[in-house]
Amino acid sequence: MSFGDPNNPYGQPQGGQQQPGYGYPQQQGQQPGYGYPQAPPVQPYSGYPAGPQEMPGGVKAARVMMWVIAGLQVVGIVLLGLGVAAVSKLKEDPELQTEGFDAFADFSSGVLYALIALAIVYLVASIALALQCGKGGSGARIGIIVYASIGLLLSIYPFFPLSIVHIVLLILIIVFVAKQDGTAWFKRPRH
C-alpha cells in the first residue's frame, strides 16, 4: 500500500478537502455524528400551550345539535300555544260548563303556561350556549354539560315518542363536548 493510493483509508486525503481527524471536533455545517439524533429547533415559549386553531368536529356537531334542539323548542312552544288556545276555546263551550271540567281546564291551562315558560327558557339557553361554542371557555363547556344534563332529566320524565330524539341529541352533546379534543377547544388560550 502506498500513501498515494486514493482508496487507502490511512493515506492523506486527496484534493483540497480537509476532513477532521480522529479526536478533533467537527466544524458547523457538516453532517452530525452518529449516536444521537439532532434536536428539533427551539420554539419561543409563549407561556401557554397551543390549543387547536379550528373547532373540532365533535364540538361543531354539538353546536349544530343545540341549534336543532332550539328549532324543536320553537315547534314545541307553538304546539303548547295551540294547546292553550284549544283549552280556552273549550272553556267557552256552554255544553262543557261543568264544575269538574272548569277545574281541569284551569289546571291544564296553568300547566301549559308553565311548560311554555320552561320551553322559552330552554330555547334561550340553547341559543346562548350554541353561540358560546365558537368563543370557548371552560364556563361555556360546563354550561353546555349542565344544560344537556337538565334536558335529559326533563326528557326522560314526561316521556313520549319524540323525546327519544331529544335524549339522543343531548347524550351526543355531552359526549362531544366532554371528549379530549372538545376539552382542548374550550380550554385553549383566547387572545
PDB file of N, CA, C and O in Angstrom, residues 119-191:
ATOM      1  N   ALA A 119     -90.098  26.035  28.220  1.00  0.00           N
ATOM      2  CA  ALA A 119     -89.587  25.842  26.865  1.00  0.00           C
ATOM      3  C   ALA A 119     -88.893  27.097  26.349  1.00  0.00           C
ATOM      4  O   ALA A 119     -87.880  27.010  25.651  1.00  0.00           O
ATOM      5  N   ILE A 120     -89.400  28.273  26.706  1.00  0.00           N
ATOM      6  CA  ILE A 120     -88.754  29.521  26.280  1.00  0.00           C
ATOM      7  C   ILE A 120     -87.396  29.672  26.955  1.00  0.00           C
ATOM      8  O   ILE A 120     -86.402  30.047  26.308  1.00  0.00           O
ATOM      9  N   VAL A 121     -87.327  29.369  28.246  1.00  0.00           N
ATOM     10  CA  VAL A 121     -86.045  29.441  28.957  1.00  0.00           C
ATOM     11  C   VAL A 121     -85.048  28.456  28.344  1.00  0.00           C
ATOM     12  O   VAL A 121     -83.873  28.792  28.117  1.00  0.00           O
ATOM     13  N   TYR A 122     -85.505  27.262  28.046  1.00  0.00           N
ATOM     14  CA  TYR A 122     -84.639  26.249  27.455  1.00  0.00           C
ATOM     15  C   TYR A 122     -84.203  26.644  26.049  1.00  0.00           C
ATOM     16  O   TYR A 122     -83.074  26.397  25.642  1.00  0.00           O
ATOM     17  N   LEU A 123     -85.094  27.299  25.298  1.00  0.00           N
ATOM     18  CA  LEU A 123     -84.766  27.793  23.964  1.00  0.00           C
ATOM     19  C   LEU A 123     -83.678  28.862  24.036  1.00  0.00           C
ATOM     20  O   LEU A 123     -82.699  28.823  23.277  1.00  0.00           O
ATOM     21  N   VAL A 124     -83.818  29.799  24.957  1.00  0.00           N
ATOM     22  CA  VAL A 124     -82.824  30.867  25.105  1.00  0.00           C
ATOM     23  C   VAL A 124     -81.474  30.276  25.535  1.00  0.00           C
ATOM     24  O   VAL A 124     -80.418  30.674  25.019  1.00  0.00           O
ATOM     25  N   ALA A 125     -81.498  29.312  26.443  1.00  0.00           N
ATOM     26  CA  ALA A 125     -80.252  28.670  26.883  1.00  0.00           C
ATOM     27  C   ALA A 125     -79.594  27.921  25.733  1.00  0.00           C
ATOM     28  O   ALA A 125     -78.365  27.960  25.575  1.00  0.00           O
ATOM     29  N   SER A 126     -80.384  27.257  24.922  1.00  0.00           N
ATOM     30  CA  SER A 126     -79.840  26.514  23.790  1.00  0.00           C
ATOM     31  C   SER A 126     -79.162  27.449  22.794  1.00  0.00           C
ATOM     32  O   SER A 126     -78.048  27.180  22.327  1.00  0.00           O
ATOM     33  N   ILE A 127     -79.792  28.569  22.497  1.00  0.00           N
ATOM     34  CA  ILE A 127     -79.211  29.533  21.550  1.00  0.00           C
ATOM     35  C   ILE A 127     -77.962  30.174  22.144  1.00  0.00           C
ATOM     36  O   ILE A 127     -76.934  30.298  21.463  1.00  0.00           O
ATOM     37  N   ALA A 128     -78.017  30.589  23.402  1.00  0.00           N
ATOM     38  CA  ALA A 128     -76.860  31.244  24.032  1.00  0.00           C
ATOM     39  C   ALA A 128     -75.656  30.308  24.100  1.00  0.00           C
ATOM     40  O   ALA A 128     -74.522  30.715  23.808  1.00  0.00           O
ATOM     41  N   LEU A 129     -75.875  29.051  24.455  1.00  0.00           N
ATOM     42  CA  LEU A 129     -74.754  28.114  24.560  1.00  0.00           C
ATOM     43  C   LEU A 129     -74.233  27.696  23.187  1.00  0.00           C
ATOM     44  O   LEU A 129     -73.029  27.451  23.032  1.00  0.00           O
ATOM     45  N   ALA A 130     -75.104  27.639  22.194  1.00  0.00           N
ATOM     46  CA  ALA A 130     -74.630  27.341  20.837  1.00  0.00           C
ATOM     47  C   ALA A 130     -73.732  28.469  20.332  1.00  0.00           C
ATOM     48  O   ALA A 130     -72.738  28.220  19.647  1.00  0.00           O
ATOM     49  N   LEU A 131     -74.063  29.697  20.686  1.00  0.00           N
ATOM     50  CA  LEU A 131     -73.218  30.826  20.295  1.00  0.00           C
ATOM     51  C   LEU A 131     -71.895  30.822  21.054  1.00  0.00           C
ATOM     52  O   LEU A 131     -70.870  31.251  20.531  1.00  0.00           O
ATOM     53  N   GLN A 132     -71.896  30.336  22.299  1.00  0.00           N
ATOM     54  CA  GLN A 132     -70.686  30.301  23.100  1.00  0.00           C
ATOM     55  C   GLN A 132     -69.707  29.219  22.650  1.00  0.00           C
ATOM     56  O   GLN A 132     -68.536  29.267  23.026  1.00  0.00           O
ATOM     57  N   CYS A 133     -70.151  28.247  21.883  1.00  0.00           N
ATOM     58  CA  CYS A 133     -69.247  27.180  21.411  1.00  0.00           C
ATOM     59  C   CYS A 133     -68.090  27.745  20.615  1.00  0.00           C
ATOM     60  O   CYS A 133     -66.970  27.255  20.710  1.00  0.00           O
ATOM     61  N   GLY A 134     -68.341  28.749  19.821  1.00  0.00           N
ATOM     62  CA  GLY A 134     -67.290  29.322  18.998  1.00  0.00           C
ATOM     63  C   GLY A 134     -66.279  30.106  19.808  1.00  0.00           C
ATOM     64  O   GLY A 134     -65.108  30.182  19.455  1.00  0.00           O
ATOM     65  N   LYS A 135     -66.705  30.698  20.912  1.00  0.00           N
ATOM     66  CA  LYS A 135     -65.807  31.510  21.727  1.00  0.00           C
ATOM     67  C   LYS A 135     -64.978  30.668  22.676  1.00  0.00           C
ATOM     68  O   LYS A 135     -63.853  31.010  22.992  1.00  0.00           O
ATOM     69  N   GLY A 136     -65.543  29.587  23.146  1.00  0.00           N
ATOM     70  CA  GLY A 136     -64.811  28.700  24.054  1.00  0.00           C
ATOM     71  C   GLY A 136     -64.925  29.156  25.493  1.00  0.00           C
ATOM     72  O   GLY A 136     -65.805  29.909  25.870  1.00  0.00           O
ATOM     73  N   GLY A 137     -64.007  28.665  26.316  1.00  0.00           N
ATOM     74  CA  GLY A 137     -64.023  28.954  27.740  1.00  0.00           C
ATOM     75  C   GLY A 137     -64.573  27.775  28.506  1.00  0.00           C
ATOM     76  O   GLY A 137     -65.512  27.107  28.071  1.00  0.00           O
ATOM     77  N   SER A 138     -63.969  27.504  29.654  1.00  0.00           N
ATOM     78  CA  SER A 138     -64.418  26.337  30.423  1.00  0.00           C
ATOM     79  C   SER A 138     -65.811  26.561  30.995  1.00  0.00           C
ATOM     80  O   SER A 138     -66.542  25.611  31.233  1.00  0.00           O
ATOM     81  N   GLY A 139     -66.209  27.810  31.214  1.00  0.00           N
ATOM     82  CA  GLY A 139     -67.562  28.082  31.692  1.00  0.00           C
ATOM     83  C   GLY A 139     -68.610  27.685  30.668  1.00  0.00           C
ATOM     84  O   GLY A 139     -69.673  27.175  31.018  1.00  0.00           O
ATOM     85  N   ALA A 140     -68.312  27.913  29.400  1.00  0.00           N
ATOM     86  CA  ALA A 140     -69.240  27.518  28.340  1.00  0.00           C
ATOM     87  C   ALA A 140     -69.352  25.998  28.280  1.00  0.00           C
ATOM     88  O   ALA A 140     -70.446  25.457  28.113  1.00  0.00           O
ATOM     89  N   ARG A 141     -68.228  25.312  28.423  1.00  0.00           N
ATOM     90  CA  ARG A 141     -68.243  23.842  28.392  1.00  0.00           C
ATOM     91  C   ARG A 141     -69.058  23.282  29.545  1.00  0.00           C
ATOM     92  O   ARG A 141     -69.898  22.399  29.369  1.00  0.00           O
ATOM     93  N   ILE A 142     -68.840  23.813  30.732  1.00  0.00           N
ATOM     94  CA  ILE A 142     -69.599  23.355  31.895  1.00  0.00           C
ATOM     95  C   ILE A 142     -71.081  23.690  31.727  1.00  0.00           C
ATOM     96  O   ILE A 142     -71.953  22.875  32.047  1.00  0.00           O
ATOM     97  N   GLY A 143     -71.367  24.882  31.208  1.00  0.00           N
ATOM     98  CA  GLY A 143     -72.763  25.265  30.971  1.00  0.00           C
ATOM     99  C   GLY A 143     -73.453  24.342  29.990  1.00  0.00           C
ATOM    100  O   GLY A 143     -74.615  23.981  30.177  1.00  0.00           O
ATOM    101  N   ILE A 144     -72.742  23.942  28.941  1.00  0.00           N
ATOM    102  CA  ILE A 144     -73.328  23.032  27.953  1.00  0.00           C
ATOM    103  C   ILE A 144     -73.609  21.673  28.573  1.00  0.00           C
ATOM    104  O   ILE A 144     -74.659  21.070  28.337  1.00  0.00           O
ATOM    105  N   ILE A 145     -72.690  21.186  29.392  1.00  0.00           N
ATOM    106  CA  ILE A 145     -72.892  19.880  30.029  1.00  0.00           C
ATOM    107  C   ILE A 145     -74.064  19.935  31.009  1.00  0.00           C
ATOM    108  O   ILE A 145     -74.899  19.020  31.054  1.00  0.00           O
ATOM    109  N   VAL A 146     -74.172  21.012  31.781  1.00  0.00           N
ATOM    110  CA  VAL A 146     -75.301  21.161  32.724  1.00  0.00           C
ATOM    111  C   VAL A 146     -76.613  21.289  31.951  1.00  0.00           C
ATOM    112  O   VAL A 146     -77.623  20.675  32.305  1.00  0.00           O
ATOM    113  N   TYR A 147     -76.600  22.101  30.883  1.00  0.00           N
ATOM    114  CA  TYR A 147     -77.782  22.278  30.038  1.00  0.00           C
ATOM    115  C   TYR A 147     -78.270  20.936  29.498  1.00  0.00           C
ATOM    116  O   TYR A 147     -79.464  20.619  29.543  1.00  0.00           O
ATOM    117  N   ALA A 148     -77.336  20.130  28.981  1.00  0.00           N
ATOM    118  CA  ALA A 148     -77.715  18.839  28.410  1.00  0.00           C
ATOM    119  C   ALA A 148     -78.191  17.868  29.491  1.00  0.00           C
ATOM    120  O   ALA A 148     -79.116  17.087  29.265  1.00  0.00           O
ATOM    121  N   SER A 149     -77.584  17.922  30.669  1.00  0.00           N
ATOM    122  CA  SER A 149     -77.997  17.034  31.754  1.00  0.00           C
ATOM    123  C   SER A 149     -79.408  17.367  32.239  1.00  0.00           C
ATOM    124  O   SER A 149     -80.229  16.463  32.463  1.00  0.00           O
ATOM    125  N   ILE A 150     -79.698  18.639  32.403  1.00  0.00           N
ATOM    126  CA  ILE A 150     -81.051  19.040  32.813  1.00  0.00           C
ATOM    127  C   ILE A 150     -82.057  18.671  31.726  1.00  0.00           C
ATOM    128  O   ILE A 150     -83.159  18.190  32.015  1.00  0.00           O
ATOM    129  N   GLY A 151     -81.665  18.875  30.474  1.00  0.00           N
ATOM    130  CA  GLY A 151     -82.543  18.483  29.370  1.00  0.00           C
ATOM    131  C   GLY A 151     -82.827  16.990  29.353  1.00  0.00           C
ATOM    132  O   GLY A 151     -83.936  16.565  29.043  1.00  0.00           O
ATOM    133  N   LEU A 152     -81.809  16.189  29.699  1.00  0.00           N
ATOM    134  CA  LEU A 152     -82.027  14.737  29.784  1.00  0.00           C
ATOM    135  C   LEU A 152     -83.056  14.396  30.854  1.00  0.00           C
ATOM    136  O   LEU A 152     -83.947  13.574  30.634  1.00  0.00           O
ATOM    137  N   LEU A 153     -82.901  15.021  32.010  1.00  0.00           N
ATOM    138  CA  LEU A 153     -83.861  14.751  33.095  1.00  0.00           C
ATOM    139  C   LEU A 153     -85.275  15.156  32.699  1.00  0.00           C
ATOM    140  O   LEU A 153     -86.239  14.446  32.993  1.00  0.00           O
ATOM    141  N   LEU A 154     -85.414  16.306  32.033  1.00  0.00           N
ATOM    142  CA  LEU A 154     -86.738  16.764  31.626  1.00  0.00           C
ATOM    143  C   LEU A 154     -87.307  15.938  30.484  1.00  0.00           C
ATOM    144  O   LEU A 154     -88.523  15.874  30.314  1.00  0.00           O
ATOM    145  N   SER A 155     -86.449  15.317  29.687  1.00  0.00           N
ATOM    146  CA  SER A 155     -86.934  14.497  28.573  1.00  0.00           C
ATOM    147  C   SER A 155     -87.326  13.098  29.012  1.00  0.00           C
ATOM    148  O   SER A 155     -88.176  12.472  28.395  1.00  0.00           O
ATOM    149  N   ILE A 156     -86.684  12.608  30.041  1.00  0.00           N
ATOM    150  CA  ILE A 156     -86.966  11.240  30.485  1.00  0.00           C
ATOM    151  C   ILE A 156     -88.285  11.152  31.232  1.00  0.00           C
ATOM    152  O   ILE A 156     -89.056  10.215  31.034  1.00  0.00           O
ATOM    153  N   TYR A 157     -88.582  12.130  32.081  1.00  0.00           N
ATOM    154  CA  TYR A 157     -89.777  12.001  32.919  1.00  0.00           C
ATOM    155  C   TYR A 157     -91.075  12.059  32.124  1.00  0.00           C
ATOM    156  O   TYR A 157     -91.819  11.100  32.118  1.00  0.00           O
ATOM    157  N   PRO A 158     -91.396  13.147  31.416  1.00  0.00           N
ATOM    158  CA  PRO A 158     -92.643  13.069  30.636  1.00  0.00           C
ATOM    159  C   PRO A 158     -92.344  12.466  29.269  1.00  0.00           C
ATOM    160  O   PRO A 158     -92.389  13.143  28.252  1.00  0.00           O
ATOM    161  N   PHE A 159     -92.017  11.190  29.264  1.00  0.00           N
ATOM    162  CA  PHE A 159     -91.554  10.538  28.045  1.00  0.00           C
ATOM    163  C   PHE A 159     -92.691  10.366  27.053  1.00  0.00           C
ATOM    164  O   PHE A 159     -93.768   9.886  27.385  1.00  0.00           O
ATOM    165  N   PHE A 160     -92.441  10.783  25.828  1.00  0.00           N
ATOM    166  CA  PHE A 160     -93.311  10.479  24.708  1.00  0.00           C
ATOM    167  C   PHE A 160     -92.406  10.156  23.519  1.00  0.00           C
ATOM    168  O   PHE A 160     -91.207  10.419  23.575  1.00  0.00           O
ATOM    169  N   PRO A 161     -92.921   9.574  22.458  1.00  0.00           N
ATOM    170  CA  PRO A 161     -92.048   9.055  21.397  1.00  0.00           C
ATOM    171  C   PRO A 161     -91.057  10.067  20.807  1.00  0.00           C
ATOM    172  O   PRO A 161     -89.960   9.699  20.436  1.00  0.00           O
ATOM    173  N   LEU A 162     -91.411  11.330  20.727  1.00  0.00           N
ATOM    174  CA  LEU A 162     -90.497  12.323  20.177  1.00  0.00           C
ATOM    175  C   LEU A 162     -89.345  12.633  21.139  1.00  0.00           C
ATOM    176  O   LEU A 162     -88.316  13.155  20.726  1.00  0.00           O
ATOM    177  N   SER A 163     -89.494  12.270  22.397  1.00  0.00           N
ATOM    178  CA  SER A 163     -88.431  12.520  23.380  1.00  0.00           C
ATOM    179  C   SER A 163     -87.170  11.729  23.079  1.00  0.00           C
ATOM    180  O   SER A 163     -86.087  12.133  23.489  1.00  0.00           O
ATOM    181  N   ILE A 164     -87.298  10.609  22.394  1.00  0.00           N
ATOM    182  CA  ILE A 164     -86.109   9.793  22.117  1.00  0.00           C
ATOM    183  C   ILE A 164     -85.111  10.563  21.254  1.00  0.00           C
ATOM    184  O   ILE A 164     -83.895  10.470  21.461  1.00  0.00           O
ATOM    185  N   VAL A 165     -85.599  11.387  20.329  1.00  0.00           N
ATOM    186  CA  VAL A 165     -84.709  12.208  19.503  1.00  0.00           C
ATOM    187  C   VAL A 165     -83.977  13.212  20.385  1.00  0.00           C
ATOM    188  O   VAL A 165     -82.757  13.397  20.271  1.00  0.00           O
ATOM    189  N   HIS A 166     -84.713  13.836  21.255  1.00  0.00           N
ATOM    190  CA  HIS A 166     -84.144  14.821  22.178  1.00  0.00           C
ATOM    191  C   HIS A 166     -83.105  14.169  23.094  1.00  0.00           C
ATOM    192  O   HIS A 166     -82.027  14.730  23.322  1.00  0.00           O
ATOM    193  N   ILE A 167     -83.411  12.999  23.601  1.00  0.00           N
ATOM    194  CA  ILE A 167     -82.492  12.287  24.503  1.00  0.00           C
ATOM    195  C   ILE A 167     -81.193  11.930  23.775  1.00  0.00           C
ATOM    196  O   ILE A 167     -80.101  12.139  24.308  1.00  0.00           O
ATOM    197  N   VAL A 168     -81.308  11.402  22.575  1.00  0.00           N
ATOM    198  CA  VAL A 168     -80.113  11.027  21.812  1.00  0.00           C
ATOM    199  C   VAL A 168     -79.256  12.250  21.508  1.00  0.00           C
ATOM    200  O   VAL A 168     -78.028  12.224  21.661  1.00  0.00           O
ATOM    201  N   LEU A 169     -79.887  13.344  21.107  1.00  0.00           N
ATOM    202  CA  LEU A 169     -79.130  14.566  20.813  1.00  0.00           C
ATOM    203  C   LEU A 169     -78.398  15.079  22.049  1.00  0.00           C
ATOM    204  O   LEU A 169     -77.231  15.480  21.978  1.00  0.00           O
ATOM    205  N   LEU A 170     -79.057  15.055  23.190  1.00  0.00           N
ATOM    206  CA  LEU A 170     -78.432  15.563  24.420  1.00  0.00           C
ATOM    207  C   LEU A 170     -77.278  14.668  24.876  1.00  0.00           C
ATOM    208  O   LEU A 170     -76.247  15.171  25.348  1.00  0.00           O
ATOM    209  N   ILE A 171     -77.428  13.366  24.735  1.00  0.00           N
ATOM    210  CA  ILE A 171     -76.325  12.462  25.101  1.00  0.00           C
ATOM    211  C   ILE A 171     -75.127  12.713  24.185  1.00  0.00           C
ATOM    212  O   ILE A 171     -73.981  12.778  24.653  1.00  0.00           O
ATOM    213  N   LEU A 172     -75.380  12.883  22.900  1.00  0.00           N
ATOM    214  CA  LEU A 172     -74.282  13.148  21.965  1.00  0.00           C
ATOM    215  C   LEU A 172     -73.609  14.496  22.255  1.00  0.00           C
ATOM    216  O   LEU A 172     -72.386  14.618  22.130  1.00  0.00           O
ATOM    217  N   ILE A 173     -74.384  15.483  22.650  1.00  0.00           N
ATOM    218  CA  ILE A 173     -73.800  16.788  23.008  1.00  0.00           C
ATOM    219  C   ILE A 173     -72.844  16.623  24.175  1.00  0.00           C
ATOM    220  O   ILE A 173     -71.716  17.137  24.152  1.00  0.00           O
ATOM    221  N   ILE A 174     -73.262  15.902  25.201  1.00  0.00           N
ATOM    222  CA  ILE A 174     -72.395  15.692  26.369  1.00  0.00           C
ATOM    223  C   ILE A 174     -71.118  14.963  25.963  1.00  0.00           C
ATOM    224  O   ILE A 174     -70.016  15.335  26.365  1.00  0.00           O
ATOM    225  N   VAL A 175     -71.256  13.918  25.154  1.00  0.00           N
ATOM    226  CA  VAL A 175     -70.088  13.137  24.749  1.00  0.00           C
ATOM    227  C   VAL A 175     -69.127  13.987  23.928  1.00  0.00           C
ATOM    228  O   VAL A 175     -67.918  13.988  24.173  1.00  0.00           O
ATOM    229  N   PHE A 176     -69.634  14.726  22.959  1.00  0.00           N
ATOM    230  CA  PHE A 176     -68.759  15.505  22.078  1.00  0.00           C
ATOM    231  C   PHE A 176     -68.053  16.641  22.809  1.00  0.00           C
ATOM    232  O   PHE A 176     -66.907  16.954  22.519  1.00  0.00           O
ATOM    233  N   VAL A 177     -68.737  17.262  23.743  1.00  0.00           N
ATOM    234  CA  VAL A 177     -68.121  18.380  24.474  1.00  0.00           C
ATOM    235  C   VAL A 177     -67.138  17.871  25.518  1.00  0.00           C
ATOM    236  O   VAL A 177     -66.130  18.522  25.800  1.00  0.00           O
ATOM    237  N   ALA A 178     -67.378  16.696  26.068  1.00  0.00           N
ATOM    238  CA  ALA A 178     -66.516  16.168  27.122  1.00  0.00           C
ATOM    239  C   ALA A 178     -65.312  15.397  26.584  1.00  0.00           C
ATOM    240  O   ALA A 178     -64.414  15.072  27.357  1.00  0.00           O
ATOM    241  N   LYS A 179     -65.277  15.108  25.288  1.00  0.00           N
ATOM    242  CA  LYS A 179     -64.130  14.401  24.724  1.00  0.00           C
ATOM    243  C   LYS A 179     -62.864  15.246  24.857  1.00  0.00           C
ATOM    244  O   LYS A 179     -62.923  16.440  25.122  1.00  0.00           O
ATOM    245  N   GLN A 180     -61.720  14.607  24.645  1.00  0.00           N
ATOM    246  CA  GLN A 180     -60.433  15.275  24.833  1.00  0.00           C
ATOM    247  C   GLN A 180     -60.265  16.460  23.882  1.00  0.00           C
ATOM    248  O   GLN A 180     -59.807  17.524  24.304  1.00  0.00           O
ATOM    249  N   ASP A 181     -60.635  16.308  22.624  1.00  0.00           N
ATOM    250  CA  ASP A 181     -60.475  17.433  21.706  1.00  0.00           C
ATOM    251  C   ASP A 181     -61.454  18.555  22.013  1.00  0.00           C
ATOM    252  O   ASP A 181     -61.142  19.728  21.843  1.00  0.00           O
ATOM    253  N   GLY A 182     -62.642  18.205  22.516  1.00  0.00           N
ATOM    254  CA  GLY A 182     -63.594  19.236  22.940  1.00  0.00           C
ATOM    255  C   GLY A 182     -63.089  19.997  24.149  1.00  0.00           C
ATOM    256  O   GLY A 182     -63.201  21.218  24.228  1.00  0.00           O
ATOM    257  N   THR A 183     -62.509  19.272  25.096  1.00  0.00           N
ATOM    258  CA  THR A 183     -61.935  19.917  26.275  1.00  0.00           C
ATOM    259  C   THR A 183     -60.794  20.838  25.873  1.00  0.00           C
ATOM    260  O   THR A 183     -60.679  21.957  26.374  1.00  0.00           O
ATOM    261  N   ALA A 184     -59.947  20.387  24.950  1.00  0.00           N
ATOM    262  CA  ALA A 184     -58.835  21.228  24.484  1.00  0.00           C
ATOM    263  C   ALA A 184     -59.359  22.479  23.790  1.00  0.00           C
ATOM    264  O   ALA A 184     -58.772  23.559  23.923  1.00  0.00           O
ATOM    265  N   TRP A 185     -60.468  22.370  23.067  1.00  0.00           N
ATOM    266  CA  TRP A 185     -61.031  23.535  22.384  1.00  0.00           C
ATOM    267  C   TRP A 185     -61.521  24.561  23.390  1.00  0.00           C
ATOM    268  O   TRP A 185     -61.287  25.763  23.239  1.00  0.00           O
ATOM    269  N   PHE A 186     -62.215  24.108  24.422  1.00  0.00           N
ATOM    270  CA  PHE A 186     -62.769  25.055  25.381  1.00  0.00           C
ATOM    271  C   PHE A 186     -61.717  25.617  26.334  1.00  0.00           C
ATOM    272  O   PHE A 186     -61.909  26.673  26.902  1.00  0.00           O
ATOM    273  N   LYS A 187     -60.593  24.915  26.505  1.00  0.00           N
ATOM    274  CA  LYS A 187     -59.546  25.396  27.394  1.00  0.00           C
ATOM    275  C   LYS A 187     -58.409  26.098  26.667  1.00  0.00           C
ATOM    276  O   LYS A 187     -57.421  26.454  27.283  1.00  0.00           O
ATOM    277  N   ARG A 188     -58.549  26.303  25.364  1.00  0.00           N
ATOM    278  CA  ARG A 188     -57.476  26.935  24.604  1.00  0.00           C
ATOM    279  C   ARG A 188     -57.340  28.399  25.019  1.00  0.00           C
ATOM    280  O   ARG A 188     -58.306  29.012  25.483  1.00  0.00           O
ATOM    281  N   PRO A 189     -56.144  28.966  24.862  1.00  0.00           N
ATOM    282  CA  PRO A 189     -55.993  30.396  25.178  1.00  0.00           C
ATOM    283  C   PRO A 189     -56.696  31.241  24.135  1.00  0.00           C
ATOM    284  O   PRO A 189     -56.637  30.964  22.942  1.00  0.00           O
ATOM    285  N   ARG A 190     -57.406  32.239  24.592  1.00  0.00           N
ATOM    286  CA  ARG A 190     -58.123  33.154  23.698  1.00  0.00           C
ATOM    287  C   ARG A 190     -57.453  34.518  23.819  1.00  0.00           C
ATOM    288  O   ARG A 190     -57.381  35.097  24.887  1.00  0.00           O
ATOM    289  N   HIS A 191     -56.974  35.037  22.707  1.00  0.00           N
ATOM    290  CA  HIS A 191     -56.246  36.313  22.719  1.00  0.00           C
ATOM    291  C   HIS A 191     -57.118  37.423  22.222  1.00  0.00           C
ATOM    292  O   HIS A 191     -57.921  37.333  21.432  1.00  0.00           O
TER     293      HIS A 191
END
